[in-house]
Amino acid sequence: ARFHATYLGVDPKGLWLIGTYWHLDTRPDEYEIMKEGWLKEHARAIDEKLNNARFKTIVHGDAKVANFCFSEKYVAAVDFQYAGGGCGMKDVAYFISSCLTAEEAMQYEAELLDTYFEELASHASTSEFESLEAEWRELYPFAWADFARFLLGWAPDHYKLNEYSLTQVSKVKDLY
């Protein structure tokens, strides 16, 4: 959250225009081999929804637990090769997918998102934080759906395609 707050509204000059290693335009092979279905049909709309977020930051782009170092007081991130512009929810969804089971994600979702937004609010310098939070909370399931789309083409039996991630996809599907 502090990283996202620091780079809120910053142009990703010198980085990927759109961060994350699973970004739709960088993964055409995975998209092509996906089975036909709702998520494939709506992949571009989901991608556009995320990319057209009003509030953007620099995202790490590979925010899995293995790319973070933890101490009692600090967290440091490493491996920024997919850093670029985007909605912070992409990092949040991917991080949660890397360190929690489906059951834990369901159990702790509200607490984790509340903690993230509390931390973001305490470090973000924007007078429009309520609007940012509303937009990003709405985009949280879109970030999951975007990642699930990638997994369905890359490794359709992946353990991250679980009850929780598919529930997030269903939330997006219900909006269309």
Short mmCIF file of N, CA and C in Angstrom, two decimals:
data_model
loop_
_atom_site.label_atom_id
_atom_site.label_comp_id
_atom_site.label_asym_id
_atom_site.label_seq_id
_atom_site.Cartn_x
_atom_site.Cartn_y
_atom_site.Cartn_z
N ALA A 1 0.82 -1.19 0.00
CA ALA A 1 0.00 0.00 0.00
C ALA A 1 0.87 1.26 0.00
N ARG A 2 1.95 1.23 0.77
CA ARG A 2 2.84 2.41 0.78
C ARG A 2 3.49 2.62 -0.58
N PHE A 3 3.88 1.54 -1.22
CA PHE A 3 4.46 1.63 -2.56
C PHE A 3 3.44 2.26 -3.51
N HIS A 4 2.22 1.76 -3.48
CA HIS A 4 1.17 2.30 -4.35
C HIS A 4 0.90 3.76 -4.02
N ALA A 5 0.89 4.11 -2.74
CA ALA A 5 0.65 5.51 -2.35
C ALA A 5 1.77 6.41 -2.85
N THR A 6 2.99 5.94 -2.77
CA THR A 6 4.14 6.74 -3.20
C THR A 6 4.06 7.08 -4.68
N TYR A 7 3.58 6.14 -5.48
CA TYR A 7 3.58 6.32 -6.93
C TYR A 7 2.20 6.60 -7.51
N LEU A 8 1.27 6.96 -6.66
CA LEU A 8 -0.08 7.27 -7.10
C LEU A 8 -0.05 8.46 -8.07
N GLY A 9 -0.58 8.25 -9.26
CA GLY A 9 -0.63 9.30 -10.26
C GLY A 9 0.67 9.55 -11.00
N VAL A 10 1.69 8.75 -10.74
CA VAL A 10 2.99 8.93 -11.39
C VAL A 10 2.98 8.25 -12.75
N ASP A 11 3.49 8.95 -13.75
CA ASP A 11 3.62 8.41 -15.10
C ASP A 11 4.65 7.28 -15.08
N PRO A 12 4.35 6.12 -15.66
CA PRO A 12 5.29 5.00 -15.61
C PRO A 12 6.45 5.14 -16.61
N LYS A 13 6.90 6.34 -16.85
CA LYS A 13 7.98 6.59 -17.81
C LYS A 13 9.19 5.72 -17.47
N GLY A 14 9.68 5.00 -18.48
CA GLY A 14 10.83 4.13 -18.29
C GLY A 14 10.46 2.74 -17.80
N LEU A 15 9.18 2.53 -17.54
CA LEU A 15 8.66 1.23 -17.09
C LEU A 15 7.66 0.75 -18.14
N TRP A 16 7.06 -0.40 -17.87
CA TRP A 16 5.98 -0.87 -18.74
C TRP A 16 4.83 0.12 -18.64
N LEU A 17 4.25 0.46 -19.76
CA LEU A 17 3.08 1.34 -19.76
C LEU A 17 1.98 0.71 -18.91
N ILE A 18 1.81 -0.60 -19.06
CA ILE A 18 0.86 -1.36 -18.26
C ILE A 18 1.63 -2.45 -17.54
N GLY A 19 1.63 -2.40 -16.22
CA GLY A 19 2.39 -3.37 -15.44
C GLY A 19 1.67 -4.70 -15.29
N THR A 20 2.35 -5.69 -14.88
CA THR A 20 1.99 -7.09 -14.62
C THR A 20 2.48 -7.99 -15.74
N TYR A 21 2.90 -9.16 -15.35
CA TYR A 21 3.41 -10.09 -16.35
C TYR A 21 2.29 -10.81 -17.09
N TRP A 22 1.07 -10.72 -16.63
CA TRP A 22 -0.03 -11.41 -17.30
C TRP A 22 -0.91 -10.46 -18.13
N HIS A 23 -0.47 -9.25 -18.33
CA HIS A 23 -1.24 -8.27 -19.10
C HIS A 23 -1.66 -8.86 -20.44
N LEU A 24 -2.90 -8.65 -20.80
CA LEU A 24 -3.50 -9.28 -21.98
C LEU A 24 -2.68 -9.09 -23.26
N ASP A 25 -2.21 -7.89 -23.51
CA ASP A 25 -1.47 -7.65 -24.75
C ASP A 25 -0.10 -8.32 -24.77
N THR A 26 0.40 -8.71 -23.61
CA THR A 26 1.70 -9.40 -23.57
C THR A 26 1.54 -10.92 -23.54
N ARG A 27 0.31 -11.40 -23.51
CA ARG A 27 0.07 -12.84 -23.42
C ARG A 27 -0.90 -13.33 -24.48
N PRO A 28 -0.65 -13.03 -25.75
CA PRO A 28 -1.59 -13.47 -26.79
C PRO A 28 -1.63 -15.00 -26.95
N ASP A 29 -0.52 -15.67 -26.71
CA ASP A 29 -0.51 -17.13 -26.86
C ASP A 29 -1.44 -17.79 -25.86
N GLU A 30 -1.37 -17.33 -24.61
CA GLU A 30 -2.24 -17.89 -23.58
C GLU A 30 -3.71 -17.58 -23.88
N TYR A 31 -3.95 -16.39 -24.38
CA TYR A 31 -5.32 -16.03 -24.74
C TYR A 31 -5.84 -16.94 -25.86
N GLU A 32 -5.04 -17.15 -26.86
CA GLU A 32 -5.46 -17.95 -28.01
C GLU A 32 -5.79 -19.40 -27.63
N ILE A 33 -5.05 -19.97 -26.68
CA ILE A 33 -5.30 -21.38 -26.35
C ILE A 33 -6.35 -21.57 -25.26
N MET A 34 -6.85 -20.47 -24.72
CA MET A 34 -7.95 -20.59 -23.76
C MET A 34 -9.15 -21.26 -24.42
N LYS A 35 -9.85 -22.05 -23.64
CA LYS A 35 -11.10 -22.60 -24.14
C LYS A 35 -12.11 -21.46 -24.30
N GLU A 36 -13.00 -21.61 -25.26
CA GLU A 36 -14.04 -20.61 -25.46
C GLU A 36 -14.91 -20.55 -24.20
N GLY A 37 -15.38 -19.37 -23.90
CA GLY A 37 -16.24 -19.20 -22.75
C GLY A 37 -16.37 -17.74 -22.38
N TRP A 38 -17.10 -17.48 -21.32
CA TRP A 38 -17.41 -16.13 -20.92
C TRP A 38 -16.16 -15.30 -20.68
N LEU A 39 -15.19 -15.85 -19.95
CA LEU A 39 -14.01 -15.07 -19.60
C LEU A 39 -13.19 -14.72 -20.84
N LYS A 40 -13.08 -15.64 -21.77
CA LYS A 40 -12.36 -15.33 -23.01
C LYS A 40 -13.11 -14.27 -23.81
N GLU A 41 -14.42 -14.39 -23.88
CA GLU A 41 -15.22 -13.41 -24.62
C GLU A 41 -15.13 -12.01 -24.02
N HIS A 42 -14.94 -11.93 -22.71
CA HIS A 42 -14.94 -10.64 -22.02
C HIS A 42 -13.54 -10.19 -21.59
N ALA A 43 -12.52 -10.89 -22.03
CA ALA A 43 -11.15 -10.57 -21.61
C ALA A 43 -10.77 -9.13 -21.96
N ARG A 44 -11.10 -8.70 -23.16
CA ARG A 44 -10.74 -7.34 -23.58
C ARG A 44 -11.49 -6.30 -22.75
N ALA A 45 -12.76 -6.54 -22.47
CA ALA A 45 -13.54 -5.59 -21.66
C ALA A 45 -12.99 -5.49 -20.24
N ILE A 46 -12.58 -6.62 -19.67
CA ILE A 46 -11.99 -6.63 -18.33
C ILE A 46 -10.67 -5.87 -18.35
N ASP A 47 -9.85 -6.15 -19.34
CA ASP A 47 -8.57 -5.47 -19.50
C ASP A 47 -8.77 -3.96 -19.63
N GLU A 48 -9.72 -3.56 -20.44
CA GLU A 48 -9.99 -2.13 -20.63
C GLU A 48 -10.50 -1.48 -19.35
N LYS A 49 -11.34 -2.19 -18.63
CA LYS A 49 -11.87 -1.64 -17.36
C LYS A 49 -10.71 -1.35 -16.41
N LEU A 50 -9.79 -2.29 -16.29
CA LEU A 50 -8.63 -2.09 -15.41
C LEU A 50 -7.72 -0.97 -15.93
N ASN A 51 -7.46 -0.98 -17.22
CA ASN A 51 -6.54 0.00 -17.80
C ASN A 51 -7.11 1.40 -17.86
N ASN A 52 -8.43 1.52 -17.80
CA ASN A 52 -9.06 2.83 -17.83
C ASN A 52 -9.43 3.35 -16.45
N ALA A 53 -8.86 2.73 -15.44
CA ALA A 53 -9.10 3.23 -14.08
C ALA A 53 -8.71 4.70 -14.01
N ARG A 54 -9.50 5.44 -13.32
CA ARG A 54 -9.20 6.87 -13.15
C ARG A 54 -7.95 7.06 -12.30
N PHE A 55 -7.83 6.24 -11.26
CA PHE A 55 -6.70 6.34 -10.35
C PHE A 55 -5.72 5.23 -10.65
N LYS A 56 -4.50 5.63 -10.95
CA LYS A 56 -3.46 4.66 -11.29
C LYS A 56 -2.23 4.92 -10.44
N THR A 57 -1.42 3.91 -10.37
CA THR A 57 -0.16 3.98 -9.64
C THR A 57 0.86 3.18 -10.42
N ILE A 58 2.02 2.99 -9.83
CA ILE A 58 2.98 2.03 -10.36
C ILE A 58 2.70 0.73 -9.62
N VAL A 59 2.50 -0.34 -10.36
CA VAL A 59 2.32 -1.65 -9.75
C VAL A 59 3.62 -2.43 -9.87
N HIS A 60 3.87 -3.27 -8.89
CA HIS A 60 5.05 -4.12 -8.90
C HIS A 60 5.00 -5.05 -10.11
N GLY A 61 3.86 -5.64 -10.34
CA GLY A 61 3.65 -6.46 -11.52
C GLY A 61 3.91 -7.94 -11.35
N ASP A 62 4.59 -8.31 -10.27
CA ASP A 62 4.84 -9.72 -9.94
C ASP A 62 4.86 -9.82 -8.42
N ALA A 63 3.81 -9.29 -7.82
CA ALA A 63 3.73 -9.13 -6.36
C ALA A 63 3.36 -10.43 -5.65
N LYS A 64 4.19 -11.45 -5.85
CA LYS A 64 3.99 -12.70 -5.13
C LYS A 64 4.84 -12.68 -3.87
N VAL A 65 4.45 -13.48 -2.91
CA VAL A 65 5.12 -13.47 -1.62
C VAL A 65 6.62 -13.74 -1.76
N ALA A 66 7.04 -14.54 -2.74
CA ALA A 66 8.46 -14.84 -2.94
C ALA A 66 9.27 -13.61 -3.33
N ASN A 67 8.61 -12.54 -3.77
CA ASN A 67 9.32 -11.33 -4.17
C ASN A 67 9.30 -10.26 -3.07
N PHE A 68 9.03 -10.68 -1.84
CA PHE A 68 9.03 -9.76 -0.72
C PHE A 68 9.88 -10.32 0.41
N CYS A 69 10.55 -9.42 1.10
CA CYS A 69 11.36 -9.78 2.28
C CYS A 69 10.69 -9.11 3.48
N PHE A 70 10.51 -9.86 4.54
CA PHE A 70 9.79 -9.36 5.70
C PHE A 70 10.68 -9.35 6.94
N SER A 71 10.54 -8.31 7.73
CA SER A 71 11.13 -8.26 9.06
C SER A 71 10.01 -7.84 10.01
N GLU A 72 10.32 -7.68 11.26
CA GLU A 72 9.29 -7.29 12.23
C GLU A 72 8.68 -5.93 11.90
N LYS A 73 9.47 -5.02 11.35
CA LYS A 73 9.01 -3.66 11.12
C LYS A 73 8.89 -3.28 9.66
N TYR A 74 9.54 -4.01 8.77
CA TYR A 74 9.62 -3.55 7.39
C TYR A 74 9.29 -4.66 6.40
N VAL A 75 8.91 -4.21 5.22
CA VAL A 75 8.72 -5.10 4.08
C VAL A 75 9.49 -4.48 2.92
N ALA A 76 10.25 -5.31 2.22
CA ALA A 76 10.97 -4.84 1.03
C ALA A 76 10.57 -5.72 -0.14
N ALA A 77 10.46 -5.12 -1.31
CA ALA A 77 10.11 -5.85 -2.51
C ALA A 77 11.33 -5.97 -3.41
N VAL A 78 11.41 -7.07 -4.14
CA VAL A 78 12.48 -7.30 -5.11
C VAL A 78 11.85 -7.73 -6.43
N ASP A 79 12.66 -7.84 -7.47
CA ASP A 79 12.24 -8.34 -8.79
C ASP A 79 11.14 -7.48 -9.41
N PHE A 80 11.54 -6.31 -9.86
CA PHE A 80 10.60 -5.35 -10.42
C PHE A 80 10.54 -5.38 -11.95
N GLN A 81 10.82 -6.52 -12.57
CA GLN A 81 10.90 -6.54 -14.03
C GLN A 81 9.57 -6.29 -14.72
N TYR A 82 8.44 -6.45 -14.02
CA TYR A 82 7.13 -6.21 -14.64
C TYR A 82 6.44 -4.97 -14.08
N ALA A 83 7.22 -4.09 -13.44
CA ALA A 83 6.66 -2.87 -12.88
C ALA A 83 6.18 -1.94 -13.99
N GLY A 84 5.04 -1.32 -13.75
CA GLY A 84 4.49 -0.39 -14.72
C GLY A 84 3.22 0.23 -14.19
N GLY A 85 2.53 0.92 -15.04
CA GLY A 85 1.32 1.62 -14.63
C GLY A 85 0.15 0.67 -14.43
N GLY A 86 -0.78 1.08 -13.57
CA GLY A 86 -1.99 0.28 -13.41
C GLY A 86 -2.71 0.52 -12.11
N CYS A 87 -3.74 -0.24 -11.94
CA CYS A 87 -4.56 -0.23 -10.73
C CYS A 87 -3.87 -1.09 -9.67
N GLY A 88 -3.75 -0.56 -8.47
CA GLY A 88 -3.10 -1.28 -7.39
C GLY A 88 -3.73 -2.62 -7.06
N MET A 89 -4.98 -2.80 -7.44
CA MET A 89 -5.66 -4.06 -7.13
C MET A 89 -5.03 -5.25 -7.86
N LYS A 90 -4.34 -5.00 -8.95
CA LYS A 90 -3.64 -6.10 -9.63
C LYS A 90 -2.61 -6.72 -8.70
N ASP A 91 -1.81 -5.87 -8.04
CA ASP A 91 -0.82 -6.38 -7.09
C ASP A 91 -1.49 -7.04 -5.89
N VAL A 92 -2.54 -6.43 -5.39
CA VAL A 92 -3.21 -6.96 -4.20
C VAL A 92 -3.79 -8.35 -4.49
N ALA A 93 -4.50 -8.49 -5.59
CA ALA A 93 -5.07 -9.80 -5.93
C ALA A 93 -3.98 -10.84 -6.12
N TYR A 94 -2.93 -10.48 -6.84
CA TYR A 94 -1.86 -11.45 -7.09
C TYR A 94 -1.15 -11.83 -5.79
N PHE A 95 -0.90 -10.85 -4.93
CA PHE A 95 -0.25 -11.16 -3.65
C PHE A 95 -1.10 -12.11 -2.83
N ILE A 96 -2.39 -11.82 -2.73
CA ILE A 96 -3.28 -12.70 -1.96
C ILE A 96 -3.29 -14.09 -2.57
N SER A 97 -3.27 -14.18 -3.89
CA SER A 97 -3.28 -15.50 -4.54
C SER A 97 -2.02 -16.29 -4.23
N SER A 98 -0.94 -15.60 -3.90
CA SER A 98 0.33 -16.29 -3.68
C SER A 98 0.55 -16.72 -2.24
N CYS A 99 -0.26 -16.22 -1.33
CA CYS A 99 0.04 -16.55 0.07
C CYS A 99 -1.15 -17.08 0.87
N LEU A 100 -2.33 -17.12 0.27
CA LEU A 100 -3.49 -17.62 1.00
C LEU A 100 -4.19 -18.72 0.20
N THR A 101 -4.76 -19.65 0.92
CA THR A 101 -5.62 -20.64 0.27
C THR A 101 -6.94 -19.97 -0.10
N ALA A 102 -7.73 -20.65 -0.88
CA ALA A 102 -9.05 -20.12 -1.24
C ALA A 102 -9.87 -19.85 0.02
N GLU A 103 -9.82 -20.77 0.95
CA GLU A 103 -10.59 -20.62 2.18
C GLU A 103 -10.12 -19.42 2.98
N GLU A 104 -8.80 -19.25 3.09
CA GLU A 104 -8.25 -18.11 3.83
C GLU A 104 -8.60 -16.79 3.13
N ALA A 105 -8.52 -16.78 1.82
CA ALA A 105 -8.86 -15.56 1.07
C ALA A 105 -10.31 -15.17 1.32
N MET A 106 -11.19 -16.17 1.32
CA MET A 106 -12.61 -15.88 1.59
C MET A 106 -12.78 -15.36 3.01
N GLN A 107 -12.11 -16.00 3.94
CA GLN A 107 -12.26 -15.63 5.35
C GLN A 107 -11.72 -14.23 5.64
N TYR A 108 -10.60 -13.88 5.04
CA TYR A 108 -9.91 -12.64 5.40
C TYR A 108 -10.04 -11.51 4.38
N GLU A 109 -10.81 -11.71 3.34
CA GLU A 109 -10.90 -10.70 2.28
C GLU A 109 -11.23 -9.32 2.82
N ALA A 110 -12.28 -9.18 3.57
CA ALA A 110 -12.69 -7.86 4.06
C ALA A 110 -11.60 -7.24 4.93
N GLU A 111 -11.03 -8.01 5.81
CA GLU A 111 -9.98 -7.51 6.70
C GLU A 111 -8.74 -7.09 5.90
N LEU A 112 -8.36 -7.89 4.94
CA LEU A 112 -7.17 -7.57 4.14
C LEU A 112 -7.39 -6.30 3.31
N LEU A 113 -8.53 -6.20 2.66
CA LEU A 113 -8.81 -5.01 1.87
C LEU A 113 -8.93 -3.77 2.76
N ASP A 114 -9.58 -3.91 3.90
CA ASP A 114 -9.69 -2.77 4.81
C ASP A 114 -8.31 -2.31 5.28
N THR A 115 -7.45 -3.26 5.62
CA THR A 115 -6.09 -2.93 6.07
C THR A 115 -5.31 -2.26 4.95
N TYR A 116 -5.42 -2.80 3.74
CA TYR A 116 -4.73 -2.21 2.59
C TYR A 116 -5.18 -0.75 2.41
N PHE A 117 -6.48 -0.51 2.41
CA PHE A 117 -6.97 0.85 2.16
C PHE A 117 -6.68 1.79 3.33
N GLU A 118 -6.65 1.28 4.55
CA GLU A 118 -6.25 2.13 5.69
C GLU A 118 -4.80 2.58 5.52
N GLU A 119 -3.95 1.63 5.15
CA GLU A 119 -2.53 1.96 4.95
C GLU A 119 -2.36 2.89 3.75
N LEU A 120 -3.05 2.62 2.69
CA LEU A 120 -2.99 3.49 1.51
C LEU A 120 -3.44 4.90 1.87
N ALA A 121 -4.52 5.02 2.60
CA ALA A 121 -5.04 6.33 2.99
C ALA A 121 -4.05 7.10 3.86
N SER A 122 -3.34 6.39 4.71
CA SER A 122 -2.41 7.08 5.61
C SER A 122 -1.17 7.58 4.89
N HIS A 123 -0.94 7.14 3.66
CA HIS A 123 0.26 7.56 2.93
C HIS A 123 -0.04 8.25 1.60
N ALA A 124 -1.26 8.17 1.12
CA ALA A 124 -1.61 8.76 -0.18
C ALA A 124 -1.85 10.25 -0.02
N SER A 125 -1.34 11.00 -0.95
CA SER A 125 -1.58 12.45 -0.92
C SER A 125 -2.57 12.80 -2.04
N THR A 126 -3.82 12.52 -1.76
CA THR A 126 -4.88 12.87 -2.70
C THR A 126 -6.09 13.34 -1.91
N SER A 127 -6.74 14.34 -2.41
CA SER A 127 -7.95 14.82 -1.76
C SER A 127 -9.16 13.99 -2.17
N GLU A 128 -8.94 13.06 -3.10
CA GLU A 128 -10.03 12.25 -3.63
C GLU A 128 -9.91 10.79 -3.20
N PHE A 129 -9.42 10.57 -1.99
CA PHE A 129 -9.18 9.20 -1.57
C PHE A 129 -10.46 8.35 -1.56
N GLU A 130 -11.57 8.92 -1.13
CA GLU A 130 -12.82 8.15 -1.10
C GLU A 130 -13.19 7.66 -2.49
N SER A 131 -12.98 8.48 -3.50
CA SER A 131 -13.26 8.07 -4.88
C SER A 131 -12.29 6.99 -5.33
N LEU A 132 -11.02 7.15 -4.99
CA LEU A 132 -10.02 6.13 -5.32
C LEU A 132 -10.40 4.80 -4.69
N GLU A 133 -10.70 4.82 -3.40
CA GLU A 133 -11.04 3.57 -2.71
C GLU A 133 -12.28 2.92 -3.33
N ALA A 134 -13.29 3.69 -3.63
CA ALA A 134 -14.50 3.14 -4.24
C ALA A 134 -14.17 2.50 -5.58
N GLU A 135 -13.38 3.20 -6.40
CA GLU A 135 -13.02 2.65 -7.71
C GLU A 135 -12.21 1.36 -7.55
N TRP A 136 -11.21 1.37 -6.72
CA TRP A 136 -10.34 0.20 -6.60
C TRP A 136 -11.06 -0.98 -5.95
N ARG A 137 -11.94 -0.73 -5.00
CA ARG A 137 -12.72 -1.84 -4.44
C ARG A 137 -13.59 -2.47 -5.53
N GLU A 138 -14.15 -1.64 -6.39
CA GLU A 138 -14.95 -2.16 -7.50
C GLU A 138 -14.08 -2.96 -8.46
N LEU A 139 -12.82 -2.56 -8.63
CA LEU A 139 -11.93 -3.22 -9.58
C LEU A 139 -11.24 -4.46 -9.01
N TYR A 140 -11.35 -4.69 -7.72
CA TYR A 140 -10.71 -5.86 -7.12
C TYR A 140 -11.12 -7.17 -7.81
N PRO A 141 -12.40 -7.46 -7.99
CA PRO A 141 -12.74 -8.71 -8.70
C PRO A 141 -12.31 -8.69 -10.16
N PHE A 142 -12.22 -7.52 -10.77
CA PHE A 142 -11.74 -7.44 -12.15
C PHE A 142 -10.27 -7.85 -12.23
N ALA A 143 -9.49 -7.45 -11.23
CA ALA A 143 -8.08 -7.85 -11.20
C ALA A 143 -7.97 -9.37 -11.08
N TRP A 144 -8.80 -9.97 -10.25
CA TRP A 144 -8.83 -11.43 -10.13
C TRP A 144 -9.25 -12.08 -11.44
N ALA A 145 -10.26 -11.53 -12.06
CA ALA A 145 -10.75 -12.10 -13.33
C ALA A 145 -9.66 -12.01 -14.40
N ASP A 146 -8.94 -10.91 -14.43
CA ASP A 146 -7.86 -10.74 -15.39
C ASP A 146 -6.77 -11.79 -15.16
N PHE A 147 -6.41 -12.01 -13.91
CA PHE A 147 -5.40 -13.02 -13.60
C PHE A 147 -5.92 -14.42 -13.91
N ALA A 148 -7.16 -14.70 -13.60
CA ALA A 148 -7.76 -16.01 -13.91
C ALA A 148 -7.76 -16.25 -15.41
N ARG A 149 -8.03 -15.20 -16.19
CA ARG A 149 -7.98 -15.32 -17.65
C ARG A 149 -6.61 -15.79 -18.11
N PHE A 150 -5.57 -15.20 -17.56
CA PHE A 150 -4.21 -15.62 -17.91
C PHE A 150 -3.98 -17.08 -17.53
N LEU A 151 -4.36 -17.45 -16.31
CA LEU A 151 -4.14 -18.82 -15.85
C LEU A 151 -4.87 -19.84 -16.70
N LEU A 152 -6.05 -19.50 -17.15
CA LEU A 152 -6.83 -20.44 -17.97
C LEU A 152 -6.13 -20.76 -19.29
N GLY A 153 -5.30 -19.86 -19.78
CA GLY A 153 -4.54 -20.13 -20.99
C GLY A 153 -3.17 -20.70 -20.71
N TRP A 154 -2.60 -20.36 -19.58
CA TRP A 154 -1.24 -20.77 -19.24
C TRP A 154 -1.19 -22.13 -18.56
N ALA A 155 -2.07 -22.31 -17.58
CA ALA A 155 -2.08 -23.55 -16.80
C ALA A 155 -3.49 -23.77 -16.26
N PRO A 156 -4.39 -24.29 -17.10
CA PRO A 156 -5.80 -24.37 -16.71
C PRO A 156 -6.09 -25.23 -15.49
N ASP A 157 -5.13 -26.02 -15.05
CA ASP A 157 -5.30 -26.82 -13.83
C ASP A 157 -4.60 -26.20 -12.63
N HIS A 158 -4.17 -24.95 -12.76
CA HIS A 158 -3.41 -24.29 -11.71
C HIS A 158 -4.22 -24.20 -10.41
N TYR A 159 -3.54 -24.39 -9.30
CA TYR A 159 -4.23 -24.36 -8.00
C TYR A 159 -4.83 -22.99 -7.67
N LYS A 160 -4.36 -21.93 -8.32
CA LYS A 160 -4.92 -20.60 -8.07
C LYS A 160 -6.27 -20.40 -8.76
N LEU A 161 -6.64 -21.31 -9.63
CA LEU A 161 -7.99 -21.30 -10.19
C LEU A 161 -8.86 -22.12 -9.24
N ASN A 162 -9.22 -21.47 -8.17
CA ASN A 162 -9.91 -22.15 -7.08
C ASN A 162 -11.26 -21.50 -6.81
N GLU A 163 -11.90 -21.95 -5.79
CA GLU A 163 -13.24 -21.44 -5.46
C GLU A 163 -13.24 -19.92 -5.27
N TYR A 164 -12.21 -19.40 -4.62
CA TYR A 164 -12.16 -17.96 -4.38
C TYR A 164 -11.98 -17.18 -5.68
N SER A 165 -10.99 -17.56 -6.48
CA SER A 165 -10.74 -16.82 -7.71
C SER A 165 -11.93 -16.91 -8.66
N LEU A 166 -12.56 -18.07 -8.71
CA LEU A 166 -13.72 -18.23 -9.59
C LEU A 166 -14.94 -17.47 -9.06
N THR A 167 -15.01 -17.29 -7.74
CA THR A 167 -16.07 -16.45 -7.16
C THR A 167 -15.88 -15.00 -7.59
N GLN A 168 -14.61 -14.55 -7.64
CA GLN A 168 -14.33 -13.19 -8.08
C GLN A 168 -14.72 -13.02 -9.56
N VAL A 169 -14.43 -14.03 -10.36
CA VAL A 169 -14.82 -14.00 -11.78
C VAL A 169 -16.34 -13.90 -11.88
N SER A 170 -17.05 -14.66 -11.05
CA SER A 170 -18.52 -14.63 -11.06
C SER A 170 -19.06 -13.26 -10.70
N LYS A 171 -18.39 -12.57 -9.79
CA LYS A 171 -18.81 -11.20 -9.42
C LYS A 171 -18.73 -10.29 -10.64
N VAL A 172 -17.70 -10.43 -11.43
CA VAL A 172 -17.56 -9.62 -12.63
C VAL A 172 -18.61 -10.03 -13.66
N LYS A 173 -18.78 -11.33 -13.80
CA LYS A 173 -19.76 -11.85 -14.75
C LYS A 173 -21.15 -11.32 -14.44
N ASP A 174 -21.48 -11.21 -13.16
CA ASP A 174 -22.80 -10.72 -12.75
C ASP A 174 -23.03 -9.26 -13.16
N LEU A 175 -21.95 -8.54 -13.43
CA LEU A 175 -22.06 -7.13 -13.83
C LEU A 175 -22.34 -6.96 -15.32
N TYR A 176 -22.18 -8.04 -16.09
CA TYR A 176 -22.36 -7.96 -17.54
C TYR A 176 -23.66 -8.61 -17.96
#
